[in-house]
Tab-separated table of C-alpha atoms in Angstrom:
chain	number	residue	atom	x	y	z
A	1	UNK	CA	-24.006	13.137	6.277
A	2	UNK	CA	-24.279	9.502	7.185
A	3	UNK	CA	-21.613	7.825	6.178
A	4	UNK	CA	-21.800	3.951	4.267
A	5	UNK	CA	-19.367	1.709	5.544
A	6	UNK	CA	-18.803	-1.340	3.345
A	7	UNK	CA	-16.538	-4.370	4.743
A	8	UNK	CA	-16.679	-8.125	5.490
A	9	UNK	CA	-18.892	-8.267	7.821
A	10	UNK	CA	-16.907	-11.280	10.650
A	11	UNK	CA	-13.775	-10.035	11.126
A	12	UNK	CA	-11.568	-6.755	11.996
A	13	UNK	CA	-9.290	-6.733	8.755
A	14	UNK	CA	-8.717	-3.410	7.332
A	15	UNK	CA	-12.494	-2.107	8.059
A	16	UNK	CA	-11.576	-1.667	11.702
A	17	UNK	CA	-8.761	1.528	11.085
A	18	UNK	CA	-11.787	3.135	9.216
A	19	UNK	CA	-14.405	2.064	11.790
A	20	UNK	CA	-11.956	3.013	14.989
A	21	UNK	CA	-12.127	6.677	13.019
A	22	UNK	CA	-15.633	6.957	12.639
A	23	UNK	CA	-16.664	5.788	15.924
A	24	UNK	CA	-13.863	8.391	17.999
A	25	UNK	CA	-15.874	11.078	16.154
A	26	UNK	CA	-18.909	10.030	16.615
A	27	UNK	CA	-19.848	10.071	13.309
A	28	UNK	CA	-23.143	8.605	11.542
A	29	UNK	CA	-22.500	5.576	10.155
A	30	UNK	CA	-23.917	2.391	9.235
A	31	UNK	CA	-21.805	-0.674	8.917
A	32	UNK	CA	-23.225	-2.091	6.097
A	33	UNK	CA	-22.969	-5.692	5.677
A	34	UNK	CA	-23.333	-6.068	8.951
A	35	UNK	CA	-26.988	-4.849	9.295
A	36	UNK	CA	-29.689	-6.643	11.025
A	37	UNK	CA	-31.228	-9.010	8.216
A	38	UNK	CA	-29.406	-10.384	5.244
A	39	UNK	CA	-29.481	-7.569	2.861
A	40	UNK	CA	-26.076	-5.816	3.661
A	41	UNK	CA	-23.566	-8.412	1.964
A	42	UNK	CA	-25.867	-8.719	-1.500
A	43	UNK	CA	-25.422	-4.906	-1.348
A	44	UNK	CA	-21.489	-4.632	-0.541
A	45	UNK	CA	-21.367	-7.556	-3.530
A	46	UNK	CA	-23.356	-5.843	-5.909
A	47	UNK	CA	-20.755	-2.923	-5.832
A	48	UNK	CA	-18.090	-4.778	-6.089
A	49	UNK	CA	-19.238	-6.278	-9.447
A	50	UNK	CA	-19.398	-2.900	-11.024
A	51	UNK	CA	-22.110	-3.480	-12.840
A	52	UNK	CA	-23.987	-0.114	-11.794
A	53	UNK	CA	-20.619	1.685	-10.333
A	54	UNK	CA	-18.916	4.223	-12.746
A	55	UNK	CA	-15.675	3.877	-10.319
A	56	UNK	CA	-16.256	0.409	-8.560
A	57	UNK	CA	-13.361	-0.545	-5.956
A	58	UNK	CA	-10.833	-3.460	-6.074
A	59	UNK	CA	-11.926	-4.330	-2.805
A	60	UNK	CA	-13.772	-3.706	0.117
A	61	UNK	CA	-13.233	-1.719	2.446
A	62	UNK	CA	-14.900	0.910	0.457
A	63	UNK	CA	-17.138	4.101	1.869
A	64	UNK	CA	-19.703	5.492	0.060
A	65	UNK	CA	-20.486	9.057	1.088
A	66	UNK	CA	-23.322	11.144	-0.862
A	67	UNK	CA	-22.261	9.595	-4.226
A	68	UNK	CA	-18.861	9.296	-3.740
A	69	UNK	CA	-17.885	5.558	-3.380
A	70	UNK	CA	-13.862	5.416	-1.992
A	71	UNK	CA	-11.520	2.674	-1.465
A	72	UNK	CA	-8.663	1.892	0.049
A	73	UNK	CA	-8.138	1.942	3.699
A	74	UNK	CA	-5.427	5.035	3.794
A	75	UNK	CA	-7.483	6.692	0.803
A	76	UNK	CA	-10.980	6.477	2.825
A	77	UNK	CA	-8.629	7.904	6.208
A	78	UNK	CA	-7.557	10.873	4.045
A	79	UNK	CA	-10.914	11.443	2.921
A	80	UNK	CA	-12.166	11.446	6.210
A	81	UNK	CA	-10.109	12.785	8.499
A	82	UNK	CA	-10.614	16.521	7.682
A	83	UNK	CA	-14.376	16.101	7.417
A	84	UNK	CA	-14.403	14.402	11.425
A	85	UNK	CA	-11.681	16.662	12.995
A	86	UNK	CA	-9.079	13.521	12.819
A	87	UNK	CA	-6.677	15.441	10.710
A	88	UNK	CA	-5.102	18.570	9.791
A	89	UNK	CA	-6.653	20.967	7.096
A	90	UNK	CA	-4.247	22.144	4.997
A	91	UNK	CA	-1.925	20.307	2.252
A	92	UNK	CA	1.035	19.711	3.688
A	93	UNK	CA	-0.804	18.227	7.343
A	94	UNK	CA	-2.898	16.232	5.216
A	95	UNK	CA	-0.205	14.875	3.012
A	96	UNK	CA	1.706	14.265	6.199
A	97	UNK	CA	-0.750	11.949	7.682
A	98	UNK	CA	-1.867	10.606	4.374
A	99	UNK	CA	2.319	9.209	4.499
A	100	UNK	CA	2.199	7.703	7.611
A	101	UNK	CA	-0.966	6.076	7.070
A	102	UNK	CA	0.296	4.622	3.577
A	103	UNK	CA	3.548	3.060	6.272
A	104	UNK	CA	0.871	1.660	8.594
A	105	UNK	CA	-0.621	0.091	5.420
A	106	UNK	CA	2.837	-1.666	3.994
A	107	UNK	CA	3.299	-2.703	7.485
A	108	UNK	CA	-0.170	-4.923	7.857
A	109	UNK	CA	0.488	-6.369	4.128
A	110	UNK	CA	3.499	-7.408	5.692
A	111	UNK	CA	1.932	-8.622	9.136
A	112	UNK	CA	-0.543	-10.759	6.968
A	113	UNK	CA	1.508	-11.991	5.502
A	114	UNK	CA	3.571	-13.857	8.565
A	115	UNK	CA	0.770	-16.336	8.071
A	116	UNK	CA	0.238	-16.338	4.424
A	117	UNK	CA	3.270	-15.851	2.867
A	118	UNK	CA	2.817	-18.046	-0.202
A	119	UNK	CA	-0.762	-17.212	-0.825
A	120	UNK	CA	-4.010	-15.870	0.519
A	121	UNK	CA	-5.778	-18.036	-1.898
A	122	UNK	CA	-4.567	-21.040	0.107
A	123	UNK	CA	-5.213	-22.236	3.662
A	124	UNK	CA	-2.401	-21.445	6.444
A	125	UNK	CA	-2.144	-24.919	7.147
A	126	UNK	CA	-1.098	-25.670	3.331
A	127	UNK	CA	2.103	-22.969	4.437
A	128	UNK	CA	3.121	-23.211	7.645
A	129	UNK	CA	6.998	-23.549	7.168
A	130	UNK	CA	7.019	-20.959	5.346
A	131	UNK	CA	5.135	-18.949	7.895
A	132	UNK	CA	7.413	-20.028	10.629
A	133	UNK	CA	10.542	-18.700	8.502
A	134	UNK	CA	8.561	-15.543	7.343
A	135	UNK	CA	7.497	-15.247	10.886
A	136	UNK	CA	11.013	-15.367	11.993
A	137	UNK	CA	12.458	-12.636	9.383
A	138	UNK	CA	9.338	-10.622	10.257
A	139	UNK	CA	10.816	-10.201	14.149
A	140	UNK	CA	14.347	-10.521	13.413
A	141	UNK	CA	14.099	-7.398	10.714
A	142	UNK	CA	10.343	-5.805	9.674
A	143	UNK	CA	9.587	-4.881	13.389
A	144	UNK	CA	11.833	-2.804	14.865
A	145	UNK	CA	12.177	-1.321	11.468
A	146	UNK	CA	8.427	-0.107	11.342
A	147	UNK	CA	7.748	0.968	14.973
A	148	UNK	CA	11.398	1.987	15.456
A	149	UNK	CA	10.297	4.477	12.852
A	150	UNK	CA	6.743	5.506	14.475
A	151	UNK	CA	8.114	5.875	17.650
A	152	UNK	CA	10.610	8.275	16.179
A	153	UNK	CA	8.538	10.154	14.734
A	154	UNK	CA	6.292	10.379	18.056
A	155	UNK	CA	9.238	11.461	20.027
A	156	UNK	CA	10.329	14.309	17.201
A	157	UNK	CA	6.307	15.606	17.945
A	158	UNK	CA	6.269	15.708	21.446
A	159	UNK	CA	5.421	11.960	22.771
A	160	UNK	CA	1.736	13.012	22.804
A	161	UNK	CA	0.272	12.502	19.091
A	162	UNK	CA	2.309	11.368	16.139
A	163	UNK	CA	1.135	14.323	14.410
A	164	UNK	CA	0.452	18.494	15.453
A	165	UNK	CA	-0.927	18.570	19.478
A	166	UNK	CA	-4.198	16.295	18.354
A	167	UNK	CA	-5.413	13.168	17.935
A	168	UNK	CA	-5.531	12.011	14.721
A	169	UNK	CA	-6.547	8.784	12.813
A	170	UNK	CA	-3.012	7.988	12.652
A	171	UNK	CA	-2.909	7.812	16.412
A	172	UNK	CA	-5.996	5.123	16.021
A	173	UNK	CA	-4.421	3.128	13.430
A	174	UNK	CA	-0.864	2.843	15.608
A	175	UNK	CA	-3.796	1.565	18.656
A	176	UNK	CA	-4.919	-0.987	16.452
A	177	UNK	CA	-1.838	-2.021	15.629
A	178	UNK	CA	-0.260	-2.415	19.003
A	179	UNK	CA	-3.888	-4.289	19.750
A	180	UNK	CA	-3.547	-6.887	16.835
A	181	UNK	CA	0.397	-7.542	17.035
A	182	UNK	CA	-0.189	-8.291	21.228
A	183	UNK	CA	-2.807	-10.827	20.363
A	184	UNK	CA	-1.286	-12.018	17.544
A	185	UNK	CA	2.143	-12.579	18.716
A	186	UNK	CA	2.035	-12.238	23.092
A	187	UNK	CA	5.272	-13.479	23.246
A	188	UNK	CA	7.166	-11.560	21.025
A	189	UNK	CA	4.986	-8.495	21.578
A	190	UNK	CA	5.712	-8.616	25.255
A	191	UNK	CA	9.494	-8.956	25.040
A	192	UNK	CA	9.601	-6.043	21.971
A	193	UNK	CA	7.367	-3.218	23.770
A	194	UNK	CA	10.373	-1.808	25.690
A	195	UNK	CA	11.800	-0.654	22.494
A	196	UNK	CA	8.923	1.335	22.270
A	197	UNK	CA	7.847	3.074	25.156
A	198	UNK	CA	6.158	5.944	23.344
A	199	UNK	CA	3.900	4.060	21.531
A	200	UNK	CA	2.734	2.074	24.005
A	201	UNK	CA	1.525	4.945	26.549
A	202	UNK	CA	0.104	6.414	23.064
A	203	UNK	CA	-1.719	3.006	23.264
A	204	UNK	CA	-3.218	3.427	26.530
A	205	UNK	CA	-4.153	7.322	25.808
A	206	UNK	CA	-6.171	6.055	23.118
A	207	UNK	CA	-7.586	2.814	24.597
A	208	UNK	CA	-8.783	5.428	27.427
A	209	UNK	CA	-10.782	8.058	25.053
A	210	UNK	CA	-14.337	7.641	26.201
A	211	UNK	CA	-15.579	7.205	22.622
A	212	UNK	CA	-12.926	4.273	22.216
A	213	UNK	CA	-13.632	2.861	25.456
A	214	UNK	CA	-17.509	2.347	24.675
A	215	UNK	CA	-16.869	1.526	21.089
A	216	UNK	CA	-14.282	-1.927	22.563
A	217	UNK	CA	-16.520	-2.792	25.132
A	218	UNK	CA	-19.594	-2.874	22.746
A	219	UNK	CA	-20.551	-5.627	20.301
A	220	UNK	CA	-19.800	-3.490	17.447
A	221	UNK	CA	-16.053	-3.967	17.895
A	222	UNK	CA	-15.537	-7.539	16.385
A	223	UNK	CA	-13.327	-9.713	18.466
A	224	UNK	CA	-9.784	-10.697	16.649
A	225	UNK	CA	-10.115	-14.307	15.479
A	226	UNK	CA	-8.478	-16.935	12.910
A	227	UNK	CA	-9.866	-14.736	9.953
A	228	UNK	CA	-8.132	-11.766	10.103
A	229	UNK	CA	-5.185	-10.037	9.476
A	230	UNK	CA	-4.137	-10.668	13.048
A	231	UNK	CA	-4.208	-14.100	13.582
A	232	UNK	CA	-3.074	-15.970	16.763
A	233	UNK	CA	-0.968	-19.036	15.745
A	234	UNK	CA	1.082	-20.032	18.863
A	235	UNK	CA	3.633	-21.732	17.041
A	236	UNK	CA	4.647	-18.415	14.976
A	237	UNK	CA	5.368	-16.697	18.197
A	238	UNK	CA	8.787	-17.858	19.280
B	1	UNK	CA	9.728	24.700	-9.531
B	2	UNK	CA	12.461	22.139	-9.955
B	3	UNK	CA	11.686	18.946	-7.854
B	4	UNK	CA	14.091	16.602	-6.558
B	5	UNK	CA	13.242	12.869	-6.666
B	6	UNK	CA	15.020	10.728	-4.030
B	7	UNK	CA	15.751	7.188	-5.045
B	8	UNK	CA	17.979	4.363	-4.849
B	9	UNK	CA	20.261	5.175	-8.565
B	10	UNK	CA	20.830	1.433	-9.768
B	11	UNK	CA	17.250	0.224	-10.179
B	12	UNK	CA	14.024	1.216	-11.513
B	13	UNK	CA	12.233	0.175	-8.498
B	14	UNK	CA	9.062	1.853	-6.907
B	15	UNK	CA	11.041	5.550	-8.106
B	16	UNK	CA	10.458	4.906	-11.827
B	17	UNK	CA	6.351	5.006	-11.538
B	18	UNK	CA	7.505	8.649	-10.868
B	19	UNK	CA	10.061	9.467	-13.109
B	20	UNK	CA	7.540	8.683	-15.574
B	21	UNK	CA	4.793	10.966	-14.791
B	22	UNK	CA	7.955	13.290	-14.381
B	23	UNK	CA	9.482	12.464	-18.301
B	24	UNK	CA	6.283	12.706	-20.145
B	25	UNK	CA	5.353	15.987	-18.568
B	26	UNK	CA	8.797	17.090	-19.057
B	27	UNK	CA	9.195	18.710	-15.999
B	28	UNK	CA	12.074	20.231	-14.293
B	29	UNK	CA	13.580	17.394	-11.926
B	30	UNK	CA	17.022	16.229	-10.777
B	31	UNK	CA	17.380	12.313	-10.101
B	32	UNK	CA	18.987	13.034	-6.537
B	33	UNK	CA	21.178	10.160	-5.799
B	34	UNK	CA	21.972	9.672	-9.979
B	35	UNK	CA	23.463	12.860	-10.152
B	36	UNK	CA	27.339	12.624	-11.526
B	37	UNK	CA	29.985	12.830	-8.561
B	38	UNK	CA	29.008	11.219	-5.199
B	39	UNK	CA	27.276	13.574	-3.338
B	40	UNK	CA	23.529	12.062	-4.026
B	41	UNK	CA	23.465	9.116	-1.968
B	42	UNK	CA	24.686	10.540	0.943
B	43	UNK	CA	22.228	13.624	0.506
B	44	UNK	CA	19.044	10.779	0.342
B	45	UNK	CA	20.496	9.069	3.832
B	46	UNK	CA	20.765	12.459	5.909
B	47	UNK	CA	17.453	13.051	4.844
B	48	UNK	CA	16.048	9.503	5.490
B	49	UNK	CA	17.519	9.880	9.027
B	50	UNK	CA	15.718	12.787	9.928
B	51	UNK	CA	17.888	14.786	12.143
B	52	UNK	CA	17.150	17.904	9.737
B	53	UNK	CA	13.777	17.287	8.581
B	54	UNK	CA	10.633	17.857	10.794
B	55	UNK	CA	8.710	14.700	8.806
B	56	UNK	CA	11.386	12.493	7.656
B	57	UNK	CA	10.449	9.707	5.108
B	58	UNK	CA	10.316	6.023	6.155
B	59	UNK	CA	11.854	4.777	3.057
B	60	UNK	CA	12.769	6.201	-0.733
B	61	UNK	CA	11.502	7.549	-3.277
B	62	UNK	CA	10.760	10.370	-1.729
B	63	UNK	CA	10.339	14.005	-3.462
B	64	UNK	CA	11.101	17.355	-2.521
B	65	UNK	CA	8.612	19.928	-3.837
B	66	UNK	CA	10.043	23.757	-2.300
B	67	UNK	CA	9.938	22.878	1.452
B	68	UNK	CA	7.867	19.842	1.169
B	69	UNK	CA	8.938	16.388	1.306
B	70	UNK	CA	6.805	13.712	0.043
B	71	UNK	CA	7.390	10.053	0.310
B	72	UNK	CA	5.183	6.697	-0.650
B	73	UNK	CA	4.980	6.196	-4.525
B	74	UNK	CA	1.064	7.054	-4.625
B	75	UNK	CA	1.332	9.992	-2.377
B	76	UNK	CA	4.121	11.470	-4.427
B	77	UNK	CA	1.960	11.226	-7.772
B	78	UNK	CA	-1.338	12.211	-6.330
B	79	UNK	CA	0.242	15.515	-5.453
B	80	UNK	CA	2.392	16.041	-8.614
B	81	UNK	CA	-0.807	14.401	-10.788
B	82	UNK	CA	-3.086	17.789	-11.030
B	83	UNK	CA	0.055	19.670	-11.154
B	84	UNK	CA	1.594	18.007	-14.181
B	85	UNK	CA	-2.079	17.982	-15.356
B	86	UNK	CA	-1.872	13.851	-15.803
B	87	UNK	CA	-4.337	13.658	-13.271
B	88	UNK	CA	-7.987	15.391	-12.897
B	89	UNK	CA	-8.213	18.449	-10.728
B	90	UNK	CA	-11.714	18.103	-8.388
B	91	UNK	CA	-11.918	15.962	-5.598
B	92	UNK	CA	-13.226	12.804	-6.665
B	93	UNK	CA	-11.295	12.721	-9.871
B	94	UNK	CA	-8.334	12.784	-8.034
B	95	UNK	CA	-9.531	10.212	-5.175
B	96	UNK	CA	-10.404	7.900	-8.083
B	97	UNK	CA	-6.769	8.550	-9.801
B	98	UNK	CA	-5.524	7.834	-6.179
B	99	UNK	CA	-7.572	4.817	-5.839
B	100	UNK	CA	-6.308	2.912	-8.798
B	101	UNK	CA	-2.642	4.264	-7.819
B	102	UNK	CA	-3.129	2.133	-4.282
B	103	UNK	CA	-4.187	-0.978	-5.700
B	104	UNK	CA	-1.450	-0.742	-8.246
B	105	UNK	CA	0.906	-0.353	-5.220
B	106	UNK	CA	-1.004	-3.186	-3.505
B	107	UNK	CA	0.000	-5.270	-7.079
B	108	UNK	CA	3.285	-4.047	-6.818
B	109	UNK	CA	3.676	-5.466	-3.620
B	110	UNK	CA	2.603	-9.154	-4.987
B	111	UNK	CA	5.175	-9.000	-7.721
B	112	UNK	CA	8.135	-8.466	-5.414
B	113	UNK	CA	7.236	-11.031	-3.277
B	114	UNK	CA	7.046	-13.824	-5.423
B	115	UNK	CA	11.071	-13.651	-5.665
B	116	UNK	CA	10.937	-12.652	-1.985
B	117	UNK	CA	8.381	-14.742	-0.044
B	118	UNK	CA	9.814	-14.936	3.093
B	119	UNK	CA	11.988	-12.000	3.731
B	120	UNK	CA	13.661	-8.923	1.814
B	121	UNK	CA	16.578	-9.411	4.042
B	122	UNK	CA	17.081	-13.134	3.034
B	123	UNK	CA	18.758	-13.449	-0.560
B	124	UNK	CA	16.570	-14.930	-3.589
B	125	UNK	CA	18.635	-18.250	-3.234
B	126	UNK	CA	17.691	-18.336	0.493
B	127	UNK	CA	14.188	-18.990	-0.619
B	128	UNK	CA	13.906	-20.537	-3.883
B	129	UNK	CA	11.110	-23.102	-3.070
B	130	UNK	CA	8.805	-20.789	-1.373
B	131	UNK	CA	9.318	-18.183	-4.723
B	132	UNK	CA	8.377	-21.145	-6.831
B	133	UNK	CA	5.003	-22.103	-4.989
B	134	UNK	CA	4.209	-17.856	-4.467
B	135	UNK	CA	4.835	-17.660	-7.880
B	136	UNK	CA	2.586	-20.248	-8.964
B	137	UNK	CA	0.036	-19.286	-6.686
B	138	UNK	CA	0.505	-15.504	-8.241
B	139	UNK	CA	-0.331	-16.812	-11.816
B	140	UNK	CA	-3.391	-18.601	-10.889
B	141	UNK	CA	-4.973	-16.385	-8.600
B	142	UNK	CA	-3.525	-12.530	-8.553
B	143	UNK	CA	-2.729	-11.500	-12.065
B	144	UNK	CA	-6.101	-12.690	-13.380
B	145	UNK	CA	-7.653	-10.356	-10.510
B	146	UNK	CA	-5.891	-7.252	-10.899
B	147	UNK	CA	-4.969	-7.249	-14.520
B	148	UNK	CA	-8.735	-7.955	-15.064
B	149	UNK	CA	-10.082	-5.160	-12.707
B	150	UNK	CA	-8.219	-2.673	-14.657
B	151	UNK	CA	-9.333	-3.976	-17.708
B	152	UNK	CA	-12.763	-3.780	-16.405
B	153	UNK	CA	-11.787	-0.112	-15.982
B	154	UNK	CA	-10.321	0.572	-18.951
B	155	UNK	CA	-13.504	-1.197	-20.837
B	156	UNK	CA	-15.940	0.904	-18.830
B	157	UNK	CA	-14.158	4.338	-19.434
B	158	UNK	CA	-14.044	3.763	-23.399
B	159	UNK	CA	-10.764	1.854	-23.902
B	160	UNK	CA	-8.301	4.507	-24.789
B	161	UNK	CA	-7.524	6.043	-20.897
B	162	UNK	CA	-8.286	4.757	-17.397
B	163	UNK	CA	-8.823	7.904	-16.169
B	164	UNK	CA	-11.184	10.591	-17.974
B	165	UNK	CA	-10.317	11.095	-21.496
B	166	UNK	CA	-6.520	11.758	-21.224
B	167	UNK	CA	-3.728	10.494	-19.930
B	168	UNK	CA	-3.312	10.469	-16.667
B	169	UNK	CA	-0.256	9.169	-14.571
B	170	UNK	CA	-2.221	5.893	-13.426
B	171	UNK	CA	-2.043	5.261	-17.277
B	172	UNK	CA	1.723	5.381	-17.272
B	173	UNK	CA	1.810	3.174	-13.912
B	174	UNK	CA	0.138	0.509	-15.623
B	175	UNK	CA	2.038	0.654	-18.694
B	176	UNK	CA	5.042	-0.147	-16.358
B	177	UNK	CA	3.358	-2.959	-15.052
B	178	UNK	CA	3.250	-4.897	-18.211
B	179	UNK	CA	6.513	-3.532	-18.868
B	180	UNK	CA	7.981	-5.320	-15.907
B	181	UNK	CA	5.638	-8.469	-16.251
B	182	UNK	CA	6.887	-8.723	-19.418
B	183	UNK	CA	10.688	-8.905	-18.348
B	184	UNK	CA	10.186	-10.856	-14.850
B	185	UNK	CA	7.610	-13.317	-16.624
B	186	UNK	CA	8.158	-13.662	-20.480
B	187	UNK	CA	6.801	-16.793	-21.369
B	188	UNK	CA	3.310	-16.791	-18.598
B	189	UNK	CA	3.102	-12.866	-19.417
B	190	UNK	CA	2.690	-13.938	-23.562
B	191	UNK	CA	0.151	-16.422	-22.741
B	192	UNK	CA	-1.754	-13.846	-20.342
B	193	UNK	CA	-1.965	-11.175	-22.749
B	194	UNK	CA	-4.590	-12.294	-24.802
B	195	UNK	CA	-7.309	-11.621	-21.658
B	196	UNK	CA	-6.116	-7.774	-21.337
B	197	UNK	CA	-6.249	-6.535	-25.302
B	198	UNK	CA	-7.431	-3.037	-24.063
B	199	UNK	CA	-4.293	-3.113	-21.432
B	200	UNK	CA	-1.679	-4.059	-24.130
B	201	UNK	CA	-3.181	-1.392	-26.687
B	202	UNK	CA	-2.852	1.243	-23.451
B	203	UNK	CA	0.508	0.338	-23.383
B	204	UNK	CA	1.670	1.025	-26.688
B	205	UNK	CA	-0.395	4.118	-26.840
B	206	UNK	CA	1.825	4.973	-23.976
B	207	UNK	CA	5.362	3.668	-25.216
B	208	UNK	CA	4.403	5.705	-28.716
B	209	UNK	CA	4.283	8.876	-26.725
B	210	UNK	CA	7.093	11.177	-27.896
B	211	UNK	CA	8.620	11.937	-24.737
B	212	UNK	CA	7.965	8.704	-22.646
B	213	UNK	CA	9.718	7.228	-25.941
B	214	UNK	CA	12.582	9.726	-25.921
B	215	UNK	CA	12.524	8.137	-22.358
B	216	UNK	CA	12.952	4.840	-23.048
B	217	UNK	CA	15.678	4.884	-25.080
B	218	UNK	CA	17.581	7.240	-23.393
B	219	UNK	CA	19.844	6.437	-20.346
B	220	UNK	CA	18.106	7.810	-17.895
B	221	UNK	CA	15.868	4.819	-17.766
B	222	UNK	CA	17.924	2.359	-15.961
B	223	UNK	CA	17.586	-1.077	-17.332
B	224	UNK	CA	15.474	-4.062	-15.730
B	225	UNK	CA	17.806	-5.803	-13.164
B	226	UNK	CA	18.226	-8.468	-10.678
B	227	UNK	CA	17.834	-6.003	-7.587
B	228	UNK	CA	14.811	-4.178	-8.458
B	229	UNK	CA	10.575	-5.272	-7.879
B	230	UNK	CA	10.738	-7.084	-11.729
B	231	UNK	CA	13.481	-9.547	-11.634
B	232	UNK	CA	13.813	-12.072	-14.352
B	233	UNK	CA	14.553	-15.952	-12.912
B	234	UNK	CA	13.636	-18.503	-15.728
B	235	UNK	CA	12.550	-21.224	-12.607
B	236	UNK	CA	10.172	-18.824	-11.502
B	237	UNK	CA	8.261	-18.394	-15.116
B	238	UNK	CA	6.530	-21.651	-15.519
């Protein structure tokens, strides 16, 4: 089955957890809008509006497999992560996973929203107090809070994978998040990853798959940048 | 099977999207931490620490189903949803149930923070301002967008259900959307309502429902409050 990615084609944003799951299996995929030629984002729009959908999606990222269209990051993962060995089989493994997932998904609504915390409908420069304060709560309580968690759980398993004796696309999603929150805040980041040993070599064990390794060094992985959800502002990251 | 819901017991909060599904299929639940004597809350903790369970829950409500435990609002009714048969039964029924679920949570998300831009651990008077501008911001951009994707939904599946042609627990989810909208926002909310006439007629097709109104009106709903997601502050409702 080849597999129909659909996301904004110039940034990372919440495409990346589904494409750093496809790509680890090796899976055929095209990334939609960001085909050669101009024909992928008409496409990806065209969805969206519904018009010839019976189930059309909120949002992107959405994947369209057979006839299935799906959306929502965690919901696409879950679809997934069976079908490319990223995931356990039966109920309760796939509910498990499906949890955490739905944690790692709270967590980047609230890493967004360091930098936009009075609107995404406005620029950051028309909020940048309020950033700075957000910012500041964000470190001071939502942290430690989230990846205290994760790397409890990680310990409970083993220190290995976060779930069963396997990667999973759980383990991907906790890489990308170490990846975005070290370019997004280096200070910070730096000073925090102590507190979480276990993640961090779960970091590296990923960042070292051979998959992984080609997929960051090749131009399909999207550099971060000032569009994202990990955004580098230097004067968020006291 | 008699499930257990685990939830904070003095707000409707992210739990009640569950008790609902649970009330109008009248199924055998205790209300954990509500139960008469003390012995709830402290049950809820000692599971939310985890020394006892092998996947403990990052944060209520969380559900125990026999030996499962199931946390995150959407995760909870996608697997109670075929079983309380207010959700389809194949595969992409129940992604598409799922799917709407998400980006209700997503909503859900929005509506908190415009009393809590800039921290949950700050109080509402620590942050006035900011909740005035998000809130602004929220009525001119967010409400518009998700309120009118559902009705989009609800238009293209007939008008009576979102989902198929019954009830399904995404149904009941929205209905306490407007429900809360209605209490945090009263006066933008009345204006609004005239652009969702297929949302407002889905949610007194819901509140008419015997049991959801034996519900209502008995007190195991806990009233709308100043600590829960909907919170009612006049400054905010311009």
């Amino acid at each position: 089955m080849r597999y129909e990615l659909y996301y904004w084609p110039s940034i990372q944003g919440r495409g990346e957890f589904v494409r750093l799951a496809l790509e680890e299996a090796g899976a055929d995929y095209v990334d939609v809008a960001r085909r050669p030629g101009q024909r992928g984002m008409p496409a990806m729009m065209k969805l969206l509006e519904g018009k010839r959908t019976a189930h059309p999606p909120y949002a992107p990222p959405f994947l369209k497999a057979g006839k299935l269209i799906i959306a929502q990051t965690a919901e696409i993962l879950f679809y997934l992560g069976p079908r490319l060995n990223l995931a356990p089989r039966d109920e309760a493994g796939r509910l498990w996973a499906h949890q955490l997932q739905l944690t790692i998904a709270d967590f980047v609504v609230e890493i967004h929203d360091t930098h936009h915390p009075i609107g995404s409908g406005l620029y950051y420069e028309q909020q940048r107090p309020a950033a700075k304060r957000r910012s500041r709560e964000f470190w001071k309580s939502r942290v430690e809070k989230f990846l205290g968690y994760f790397e409890a759980v990680l310990d409970k398993n083993g220190g290995h994978y976060l779930i069963g004796r396997r990667l999973s696309y759980v383990d991907l999603s906790v890489f990308q998040i170490i990846e975005g929150l070290r370019y997004t805040f280096p200070r910070n980041m730096k000073r925090f990853e102590k507190r979480i040993p276990g993640l961090v070599t779960l970091r590296d064990r990923v960042a070292a798959r051979p998959r992984i390794k080609a997929y960051l060094a090749s131009p399909r992985r999207i550099a971060f940048n000032e569009w994202g959800i990990f955004r580098h502002y230097k004067e968020l990251d006291r």
